[in-house]
Amino acid sequence: MKTIKSNVFKCIALSAVALSPLAIEAKNLNIAFTQTMDSQYGAAAKAFQSELDKRSNHEFKVDLKPAGALGGEREVIESLQLGITAMTISSTGPLGNFDKDVYLFDFPYIFKSYDHAHKVLDSSIGQNMLKGLSNHGIKGLAWGENGFRQLTYNGPAILKPSDMDGNKIRTMENKVHLATFKSLGSAPVPMSWTEVFTALQQGTIDGQENPINLAVTSKLYEVQKQASMTQHFYSPAVIAMSQSYWDGLSQQEQQWVQESANVAAKAMRESRAKLEAEAMTELTKQGMTIHTVDIEPFIEATAPIRKKLASDMGFTQQLADIEAMN
């Protein structure tokens, strides 16, 4: 009888330990992104990881998956919709394929400065766009930042729009970007970022366009000799979660995740500014020629496509609203 009672008490004790908060297994949460850990994406991911760990008292186990470990941006966004991947930090490039409203932020020369871009993204315009992603199985948490996009390439200098004639430039899989480069006479080549370095190395494409600091973190200076500071697009980044993963969290957990995403977005903007400032010096040191460009002719050259895109996609009023916020 004593043995039976002893075993019962042991089972009760073990059950109590198993149900205690310290014994509950941490929730796994993976964050996939295509850039390296030393990029602004990595800075945002690490900030999110640290902040969520602190706020949740170690309730979450956050695994960082950089450098395309789980696929390109489009593949990762699709896996978010399916609930396979919990979270991503992604450029807006492929997002327009899932929610056409996001294309508005990809218009050429729509933002005049970083302050202008931040003002719009942090306003009801930007926040409503994040909310709209929920209709597509994606929980938009916060706007991070890639920065203004520039050209890197091999061949003659690109200083004015006509210099782009015939250049095979890698773009994201984004119809606004493709239409813009075609309007400038370029031959845009949509391609996953994970394939770009090899394509540049082999000469399949002449160049690519991205925030300039990416040329450092991805070592594009090894395969590209020139850069032109055209600032043709401002590129936000979205910090997003699988809607199904979000829906499975408690209200308290959702608050922790949202607050951590806000911290990550701030860290991403700060990292972009730091990396961008350092990139110019480093690229020159690595032998790349960097051209300062008068962007006014590019703004004028893209005015017709900007107007057409706004009309075709129903963004005429939104475009006017954004311009008025400058």
mmCIF file of C-alpha atoms in Angstrom:
data_model
loop_
_atom_site.group_PDB
_atom_site.id
_atom_site.type_symbol
_atom_site.label_atom_id
_atom_site.label_comp_id
_atom_site.label_asym_id
_atom_site.label_seq_id
_atom_site.Cartn_x
_atom_site.Cartn_y
_atom_site.Cartn_z
ATOM 1 C CA MET A 1 0.000 0.000 0.000
ATOM 2 C CA LYS A 2 2.823 2.388 0.888
ATOM 3 C CA THR A 3 4.465 1.628 -2.464
ATOM 4 C CA ILE A 4 1.240 2.424 -4.338
ATOM 5 C CA LYS A 5 0.775 5.716 -2.442
ATOM 6 C CA SER A 6 4.402 6.624 -3.047
ATOM 7 C CA ASN A 7 4.043 6.055 -6.816
ATOM 8 C CA VAL A 8 0.830 8.124 -6.895
ATOM 9 C CA PHE A 9 2.535 11.032 -5.147
ATOM 10 C CA LYS A 10 5.485 10.777 -7.559
ATOM 11 C CA CYS A 11 3.133 10.938 -10.558
ATOM 12 C CA ILE A 12 1.365 13.986 -9.128
ATOM 13 C CA ALA A 13 4.682 15.702 -8.471
ATOM 14 C CA LEU A 14 5.959 14.966 -11.963
ATOM 15 C CA SER A 15 2.707 16.252 -13.495
ATOM 16 C CA ALA A 16 2.994 19.483 -11.541
ATOM 17 C CA VAL A 17 6.527 20.018 -12.798
ATOM 18 C CA ALA A 18 5.484 19.267 -16.375
ATOM 19 C CA LEU A 19 2.717 21.840 -16.192
ATOM 20 C CA SER A 20 4.786 24.561 -14.532
ATOM 21 C CA PRO A 21 5.758 27.576 -16.708
ATOM 22 C CA LEU A 22 9.445 26.694 -16.535
ATOM 23 C CA ALA A 23 8.788 23.221 -17.928
ATOM 24 C CA ILE A 24 6.616 24.306 -20.869
ATOM 25 C CA GLU A 25 8.561 23.983 -24.111
ATOM 26 C CA ALA A 26 9.359 27.302 -25.741
ATOM 27 C CA LYS A 27 7.407 28.179 -28.883
ATOM 28 C CA ASN A 28 9.584 27.827 -31.978
ATOM 29 C CA LEU A 29 9.620 30.847 -34.271
ATOM 30 C CA ASN A 30 11.856 30.984 -37.331
ATOM 31 C CA ILE A 31 12.661 34.223 -39.177
ATOM 32 C CA ALA A 32 13.720 33.764 -42.819
ATOM 33 C CA PHE A 33 15.407 36.457 -44.893
ATOM 34 C CA THR A 34 17.605 36.535 -47.982
ATOM 35 C CA GLN A 35 20.357 38.879 -46.840
ATOM 36 C CA THR A 36 23.319 38.118 -44.604
ATOM 37 C CA MET A 37 23.566 38.504 -40.836
ATOM 38 C CA ASP A 38 25.746 41.617 -41.183
ATOM 39 C CA SER A 39 23.065 43.424 -43.222
ATOM 40 C CA GLN A 40 20.249 45.599 -41.869
ATOM 41 C CA TYR A 41 18.042 42.501 -42.162
ATOM 42 C CA GLY A 42 20.344 40.706 -39.761
ATOM 43 C CA ALA A 43 20.323 43.698 -37.398
ATOM 44 C CA ALA A 44 16.506 43.673 -37.391
ATOM 45 C CA ALA A 45 16.304 39.919 -36.846
ATOM 46 C CA LYS A 46 18.745 40.018 -33.928
ATOM 47 C CA ALA A 47 16.908 42.972 -32.370
ATOM 48 C CA PHE A 48 13.596 41.099 -32.654
ATOM 49 C CA GLN A 49 15.111 37.952 -31.178
ATOM 50 C CA SER A 50 16.603 39.785 -28.209
ATOM 51 C CA GLU A 51 13.524 41.911 -27.529
ATOM 52 C CA LEU A 52 11.055 39.017 -27.709
ATOM 53 C CA ASP A 53 13.236 36.905 -25.451
ATOM 54 C CA LYS A 54 13.266 39.703 -22.881
ATOM 55 C CA ARG A 55 9.561 40.550 -23.090
ATOM 56 C CA SER A 56 8.350 36.929 -23.028
ATOM 57 C CA ASN A 57 10.796 35.713 -20.370
ATOM 58 C CA HIS A 58 12.219 33.071 -22.762
ATOM 59 C CA GLU A 59 8.805 31.789 -23.869
ATOM 60 C CA PHE A 60 9.887 31.837 -27.536
ATOM 61 C CA LYS A 61 12.819 30.117 -29.217
ATOM 62 C CA VAL A 62 13.640 32.352 -32.202
ATOM 63 C CA ASP A 63 15.764 30.775 -34.950
ATOM 64 C CA LEU A 64 17.335 33.104 -37.519
ATOM 65 C CA LYS A 65 17.516 31.799 -41.100
ATOM 66 C CA PRO A 66 19.623 34.293 -43.127
ATOM 67 C CA ALA A 67 21.109 34.287 -46.629
ATOM 68 C CA GLY A 68 18.207 32.534 -48.345
ATOM 69 C CA ALA A 69 18.465 29.415 -46.172
ATOM 70 C CA LEU A 70 14.715 28.819 -46.628
ATOM 71 C CA GLY A 71 14.501 30.118 -50.198
ATOM 72 C CA GLY A 72 14.033 33.393 -52.047
ATOM 73 C CA GLU A 73 11.626 36.092 -50.895
ATOM 74 C CA ARG A 74 8.686 34.923 -52.983
ATOM 75 C CA GLU A 75 9.100 31.327 -51.777
ATOM 76 C CA VAL A 76 9.313 32.450 -48.152
ATOM 77 C CA ILE A 77 6.182 34.621 -48.436
ATOM 78 C CA GLU A 78 4.316 31.657 -49.912
ATOM 79 C CA SER A 79 5.509 29.490 -47.006
ATOM 80 C CA LEU A 80 4.193 32.152 -44.607
ATOM 81 C CA GLN A 81 0.777 31.844 -46.220
ATOM 82 C CA LEU A 82 0.918 28.074 -45.781
ATOM 83 C CA GLY A 83 2.036 28.380 -42.163
ATOM 84 C CA ILE A 84 5.326 26.590 -42.862
ATOM 85 C CA THR A 85 7.544 29.553 -41.991
ATOM 86 C CA ALA A 86 6.577 31.682 -38.998
ATOM 87 C CA MET A 87 8.117 35.009 -39.948
ATOM 88 C CA THR A 88 10.111 36.921 -42.534
ATOM 89 C CA ILE A 89 11.851 40.192 -43.208
ATOM 90 C CA SER A 90 11.374 40.884 -46.901
ATOM 91 C CA SER A 91 11.623 43.633 -49.457
ATOM 92 C CA THR A 92 8.279 44.717 -50.888
ATOM 93 C CA GLY A 93 9.353 43.545 -54.348
ATOM 94 C CA PRO A 94 7.490 40.230 -54.421
ATOM 95 C CA LEU A 95 4.682 41.330 -52.085
ATOM 96 C CA GLY A 96 2.787 43.048 -54.891
ATOM 97 C CA ASN A 97 2.212 39.616 -56.420
ATOM 98 C CA PHE A 98 0.081 38.834 -53.372
ATOM 99 C CA ASP A 99 -1.379 42.268 -52.541
ATOM 100 C CA LYS A 100 -1.423 44.775 -55.403
ATOM 101 C CA ASP A 101 -1.770 47.763 -53.040
ATOM 102 C CA VAL A 102 1.889 47.337 -52.032
ATOM 103 C CA TYR A 103 2.926 48.239 -55.593
ATOM 104 C CA LEU A 104 2.217 51.885 -54.761
ATOM 105 C CA PHE A 105 5.386 52.153 -52.654
ATOM 106 C CA ASP A 106 7.432 50.738 -55.534
ATOM 107 C CA PHE A 107 6.688 53.608 -57.924
ATOM 108 C CA PRO A 108 9.853 55.325 -59.209
ATOM 109 C CA TYR A 109 10.790 58.544 -57.395
ATOM 110 C CA ILE A 110 7.595 58.523 -55.290
ATOM 111 C CA PHE A 111 9.581 59.421 -52.144
ATOM 112 C CA LYS A 112 11.816 62.482 -52.096
ATOM 113 C CA SER A 113 13.861 61.678 -48.971
ATOM 114 C CA TYR A 114 14.156 59.240 -46.094
ATOM 115 C CA ASP A 115 12.153 61.575 -43.868
ATOM 116 C CA HIS A 116 9.393 61.682 -46.479
ATOM 117 C CA ALA A 117 9.332 57.881 -46.747
ATOM 118 C CA HIS A 118 9.222 57.396 -42.970
ATOM 119 C CA LYS A 119 6.420 59.944 -42.626
ATOM 120 C CA VAL A 120 4.289 58.056 -45.168
ATOM 121 C CA LEU A 121 5.048 54.559 -43.858
ATOM 122 C CA ASP A 122 4.297 55.562 -40.279
ATOM 123 C CA SER A 123 1.064 57.327 -41.288
ATOM 124 C CA SER A 124 -2.369 55.765 -41.814
ATOM 125 C CA ILE A 125 -1.382 55.126 -45.458
ATOM 126 C CA GLY A 126 1.441 52.801 -44.476
ATOM 127 C CA GLN A 127 -0.311 51.242 -41.485
ATOM 128 C CA ASN A 128 -3.484 50.455 -43.450
ATOM 129 C CA MET A 129 -1.346 48.744 -46.064
ATOM 130 C CA LEU A 130 0.179 46.528 -43.368
ATOM 131 C CA LYS A 131 -3.316 45.627 -42.128
ATOM 132 C CA GLY A 132 -4.400 44.732 -45.664
ATOM 133 C CA LEU A 133 -1.815 41.950 -45.850
ATOM 134 C CA SER A 134 -3.975 39.928 -43.433
ATOM 135 C CA ASN A 135 -6.367 39.302 -46.329
ATOM 136 C CA HIS A 136 -3.604 37.246 -47.932
ATOM 137 C CA GLY A 137 -2.498 35.099 -45.005
ATOM 138 C CA ILE A 138 0.250 37.515 -43.960
ATOM 139 C CA LYS A 139 0.324 39.534 -40.742
ATOM 140 C CA GLY A 140 2.145 42.799 -41.451
ATOM 141 C CA LEU A 141 3.895 43.853 -38.244
ATOM 142 C CA ALA A 142 6.100 46.822 -39.114
ATOM 143 C CA TRP A 143 7.890 48.674 -41.901
ATOM 144 C CA GLY A 144 11.628 48.225 -41.925
ATOM 145 C CA GLU A 145 13.942 49.661 -44.531
ATOM 146 C CA ASN A 146 16.148 48.685 -47.450
ATOM 147 C CA GLY A 147 16.828 52.242 -48.568
ATOM 148 C CA PHE A 148 17.052 54.080 -51.880
ATOM 149 C CA ARG A 149 18.072 51.756 -54.660
ATOM 150 C CA GLN A 150 21.133 52.386 -56.841
ATOM 151 C CA LEU A 151 22.679 50.718 -59.882
ATOM 152 C CA THR A 152 25.821 48.586 -59.944
ATOM 153 C CA TYR A 153 27.047 47.286 -63.292
ATOM 154 C CA ASN A 154 29.862 46.523 -65.690
ATOM 155 C CA GLY A 155 30.300 48.549 -68.886
ATOM 156 C CA PRO A 156 30.055 52.239 -69.820
ATOM 157 C CA ALA A 157 29.048 54.737 -67.134
ATOM 158 C CA ILE A 158 25.330 55.294 -66.578
ATOM 159 C CA LEU A 159 24.870 59.037 -65.963
ATOM 160 C CA LYS A 160 21.613 59.804 -67.788
ATOM 161 C CA PRO A 161 18.518 57.809 -68.776
ATOM 162 C CA SER A 162 19.690 57.128 -72.346
ATOM 163 C CA ASP A 163 22.796 55.403 -70.963
ATOM 164 C CA MET A 164 20.582 52.566 -69.773
ATOM 165 C CA ASP A 165 19.640 51.485 -73.300
ATOM 166 C CA GLY A 166 20.007 47.724 -73.670
ATOM 167 C CA ASN A 167 21.575 47.104 -70.267
ATOM 168 C CA LYS A 168 20.502 43.768 -68.778
ATOM 169 C CA ILE A 169 19.685 44.772 -65.209
ATOM 170 C CA ARG A 170 18.455 42.302 -62.618
ATOM 171 C CA THR A 171 15.257 43.418 -60.931
ATOM 172 C CA MET A 172 12.940 41.835 -58.420
ATOM 173 C CA GLU A 173 9.905 39.912 -59.659
ATOM 174 C CA ASN A 174 7.808 43.062 -59.548
ATOM 175 C CA LYS A 175 5.746 44.435 -62.431
ATOM 176 C CA VAL A 176 6.242 48.088 -61.406
ATOM 177 C CA HIS A 177 10.020 47.688 -61.400
ATOM 178 C CA LEU A 178 9.930 45.868 -64.719
ATOM 179 C CA ALA A 179 7.728 48.534 -66.330
ATOM 180 C CA THR A 180 9.980 51.315 -65.008
ATOM 181 C CA PHE A 181 13.197 49.851 -66.363
ATOM 182 C CA LYS A 182 11.595 49.078 -69.707
ATOM 183 C CA SER A 183 10.441 52.694 -69.932
ATOM 184 C CA LEU A 184 14.087 53.758 -69.493
ATOM 185 C CA GLY A 185 15.231 51.509 -72.338
ATOM 186 C CA SER A 186 16.832 48.878 -70.118
ATOM 187 C CA ALA A 187 16.347 45.131 -70.531
ATOM 188 C CA PRO A 188 15.223 44.126 -67.014
ATOM 189 C CA VAL A 189 15.735 40.532 -65.930
ATOM 190 C CA PRO A 190 13.574 39.380 -62.995
ATOM 191 C CA MET A 191 15.581 37.018 -60.830
ATOM 192 C CA SER A 192 15.648 35.699 -57.270
ATOM 193 C CA TRP A 193 18.341 37.389 -55.197
ATOM 194 C CA THR A 194 19.903 34.027 -54.376
ATOM 195 C CA GLU A 195 20.887 33.653 -58.066
ATOM 196 C CA VAL A 196 22.244 37.159 -58.694
ATOM 197 C CA PHE A 197 25.911 36.860 -57.706
ATOM 198 C CA THR A 198 26.481 33.885 -60.004
ATOM 199 C CA ALA A 199 24.620 35.597 -62.880
ATOM 200 C CA LEU A 200 26.822 38.688 -62.495
ATOM 201 C CA GLN A 201 29.943 36.543 -62.275
ATOM 202 C CA GLN A 202 29.041 34.685 -65.462
ATOM 203 C CA GLY A 203 27.976 37.827 -67.334
ATOM 204 C CA THR A 204 24.410 36.621 -67.805
ATOM 205 C CA ILE A 205 23.332 40.074 -66.648
ATOM 206 C CA ASP A 206 25.219 43.395 -66.785
ATOM 207 C CA GLY A 207 24.160 44.736 -63.417
ATOM 208 C CA GLN A 208 21.652 44.888 -60.615
ATOM 209 C CA GLU A 209 19.833 47.510 -58.554
ATOM 210 C CA ASN A 210 19.677 47.600 -54.764
ATOM 211 C CA PRO A 211 20.518 49.818 -51.814
ATOM 212 C CA ILE A 212 24.251 50.509 -52.089
ATOM 213 C CA ASN A 213 25.201 48.870 -48.794
ATOM 214 C CA LEU A 214 24.120 45.521 -50.226
ATOM 215 C CA ALA A 215 27.058 45.755 -52.615
ATOM 216 C CA VAL A 216 29.276 45.498 -49.533
ATOM 217 C CA THR A 217 27.425 42.881 -47.462
ATOM 218 C CA SER A 218 26.992 40.642 -50.539
ATOM 219 C CA LYS A 219 30.509 41.416 -51.889
ATOM 220 C CA LEU A 220 29.182 42.572 -55.250
ATOM 221 C CA TYR A 221 32.404 44.550 -55.723
ATOM 222 C CA GLU A 222 34.010 41.235 -56.658
ATOM 223 C CA VAL A 223 31.873 41.067 -59.815
ATOM 224 C CA GLN A 224 30.838 44.711 -60.421
ATOM 225 C CA LYS A 225 33.142 47.597 -61.339
ATOM 226 C CA GLN A 226 30.801 50.616 -61.350
ATOM 227 C CA ALA A 227 27.891 52.122 -59.432
ATOM 228 C CA SER A 228 25.570 55.036 -60.235
ATOM 229 C CA MET A 229 23.607 56.745 -57.459
ATOM 230 C CA THR A 230 20.316 56.993 -59.331
ATOM 231 C CA GLN A 231 17.968 56.608 -56.330
ATOM 232 C CA HIS A 232 15.332 55.313 -58.746
ATOM 233 C CA PHE A 233 13.213 53.529 -56.097
ATOM 234 C CA TYR A 234 12.892 53.763 -52.358
ATOM 235 C CA SER A 235 12.672 50.259 -50.988
ATOM 236 C CA PRO A 236 10.877 49.631 -47.712
ATOM 237 C CA ALA A 237 11.050 46.232 -46.066
ATOM 238 C CA VAL A 238 8.216 44.474 -44.302
ATOM 239 C CA ILE A 239 8.533 42.587 -41.036
ATOM 240 C CA ALA A 240 5.760 40.027 -41.310
ATOM 241 C CA MET A 241 4.411 36.869 -39.719
ATOM 242 C CA SER A 242 2.297 33.993 -40.919
ATOM 243 C CA GLN A 243 -1.315 34.960 -40.182
ATOM 244 C CA SER A 244 -2.051 31.440 -38.967
ATOM 245 C CA TYR A 245 0.901 31.589 -36.558
ATOM 246 C CA TRP A 246 -0.260 34.996 -35.297
ATOM 247 C CA ASP A 247 -3.825 33.736 -34.815
ATOM 248 C CA GLY A 248 -2.482 30.891 -32.672
ATOM 249 C CA LEU A 249 -0.884 33.281 -30.187
ATOM 250 C CA SER A 250 -2.545 34.629 -27.070
ATOM 251 C CA GLN A 251 -3.329 38.341 -26.847
ATOM 252 C CA GLN A 252 -0.346 38.812 -24.546
ATOM 253 C CA GLU A 253 1.971 36.950 -26.920
ATOM 254 C CA GLN A 254 0.719 39.022 -29.851
ATOM 255 C CA GLN A 255 1.553 42.174 -27.911
ATOM 256 C CA TRP A 256 5.087 40.914 -27.243
ATOM 257 C CA VAL A 257 5.583 40.066 -30.918
ATOM 258 C CA GLN A 258 4.227 43.429 -32.119
ATOM 259 C CA GLU A 259 6.360 45.427 -29.696
ATOM 260 C CA SER A 260 9.437 43.403 -30.645
ATOM 261 C CA ALA A 261 8.743 44.011 -34.340
ATOM 262 C CA ASN A 262 8.565 47.764 -33.675
ATOM 263 C CA VAL A 263 11.986 47.598 -32.015
ATOM 264 C CA ALA A 264 13.318 45.560 -34.951
ATOM 265 C CA ALA A 265 12.043 48.136 -37.467
ATOM 266 C CA LYS A 266 13.802 50.950 -35.624
ATOM 267 C CA ALA A 267 17.022 48.915 -35.491
ATOM 268 C CA MET A 268 16.731 48.216 -39.213
ATOM 269 C CA ARG A 269 16.444 51.896 -40.143
ATOM 270 C CA GLU A 270 19.398 52.761 -37.925
ATOM 271 C CA SER A 271 21.481 49.925 -39.373
ATOM 272 C CA ARG A 272 20.648 50.970 -42.942
ATOM 273 C CA ALA A 273 21.882 54.512 -42.266
ATOM 274 C CA LYS A 274 25.124 53.245 -40.733
ATOM 275 C CA LEU A 275 25.806 50.659 -43.432
ATOM 276 C CA GLU A 276 24.999 53.092 -46.242
ATOM 277 C CA ALA A 277 27.459 55.653 -44.885
ATOM 278 C CA GLU A 278 30.190 53.019 -44.575
ATOM 279 C CA ALA A 279 29.484 51.449 -47.964
ATOM 280 C CA MET A 280 30.682 54.359 -50.092
ATOM 281 C CA THR A 281 34.131 54.301 -48.493
ATOM 282 C CA GLU A 282 34.406 50.532 -48.586
ATOM 283 C CA LEU A 283 33.349 50.183 -52.228
ATOM 284 C CA THR A 284 35.859 52.815 -53.322
ATOM 285 C CA LYS A 285 38.501 50.981 -51.317
ATOM 286 C CA GLN A 286 37.564 47.760 -53.114
ATOM 287 C CA GLY A 287 38.126 49.418 -56.512
ATOM 288 C CA MET A 288 34.587 50.263 -57.530
ATOM 289 C CA THR A 289 33.953 53.549 -59.357
ATOM 290 C CA ILE A 290 30.953 55.381 -57.883
ATOM 291 C CA HIS A 291 29.204 58.011 -59.998
ATOM 292 C CA THR A 292 27.147 60.838 -58.520
ATOM 293 C CA VAL A 293 24.156 61.347 -60.791
ATOM 294 C CA ASP A 294 21.822 64.262 -61.446
ATOM 295 C CA ILE A 295 18.522 62.490 -60.804
ATOM 296 C CA GLU A 296 16.267 65.215 -62.259
ATOM 297 C CA PRO A 297 16.450 63.809 -65.826
ATOM 298 C CA PHE A 298 15.538 60.378 -64.387
ATOM 299 C CA ILE A 299 12.588 61.853 -62.483
ATOM 300 C CA GLU A 300 11.378 63.519 -65.689
ATOM 301 C CA ALA A 301 11.948 60.385 -67.767
ATOM 302 C CA THR A 302 9.855 58.261 -65.393
ATOM 303 C CA ALA A 303 6.994 60.785 -65.007
ATOM 304 C CA PRO A 304 4.886 59.159 -67.789
ATOM 305 C CA ILE A 305 5.223 55.646 -66.364
ATOM 306 C CA ARG A 306 4.479 56.941 -62.854
ATOM 307 C CA LYS A 307 1.293 58.606 -64.111
ATOM 308 C CA LYS A 308 0.263 55.574 -66.173
ATOM 309 C CA LEU A 309 0.831 53.119 -63.331
ATOM 310 C CA ALA A 310 -1.202 55.281 -60.948
ATOM 311 C CA SER A 311 -4.063 55.504 -63.442
ATOM 312 C CA ASP A 312 -4.018 51.809 -64.404
ATOM 313 C CA MET A 313 -3.820 50.583 -60.794
ATOM 314 C CA GLY A 314 -6.233 53.073 -59.244
ATOM 315 C CA PHE A 315 -3.622 54.930 -57.204
ATOM 316 C CA THR A 316 -4.065 58.473 -58.555
ATOM 317 C CA GLN A 317 -5.428 59.867 -55.270
ATOM 318 C CA GLN A 318 -2.944 57.956 -53.114
ATOM 319 C CA LEU A 319 -0.073 59.242 -55.232
ATOM 320 C CA ALA A 320 -1.316 62.805 -54.745
ATOM 321 C CA ASP A 321 -1.649 62.223 -50.991
ATOM 322 C CA ILE A 322 1.920 60.950 -50.733
ATOM 323 C CA GLU A 323 3.315 63.843 -52.764
ATOM 324 C CA ALA A 324 1.440 66.267 -50.485
ATOM 325 C CA MET A 325 3.144 64.803 -47.406
ATOM 326 C CA ASN A 326 6.608 65.816 -48.580
#
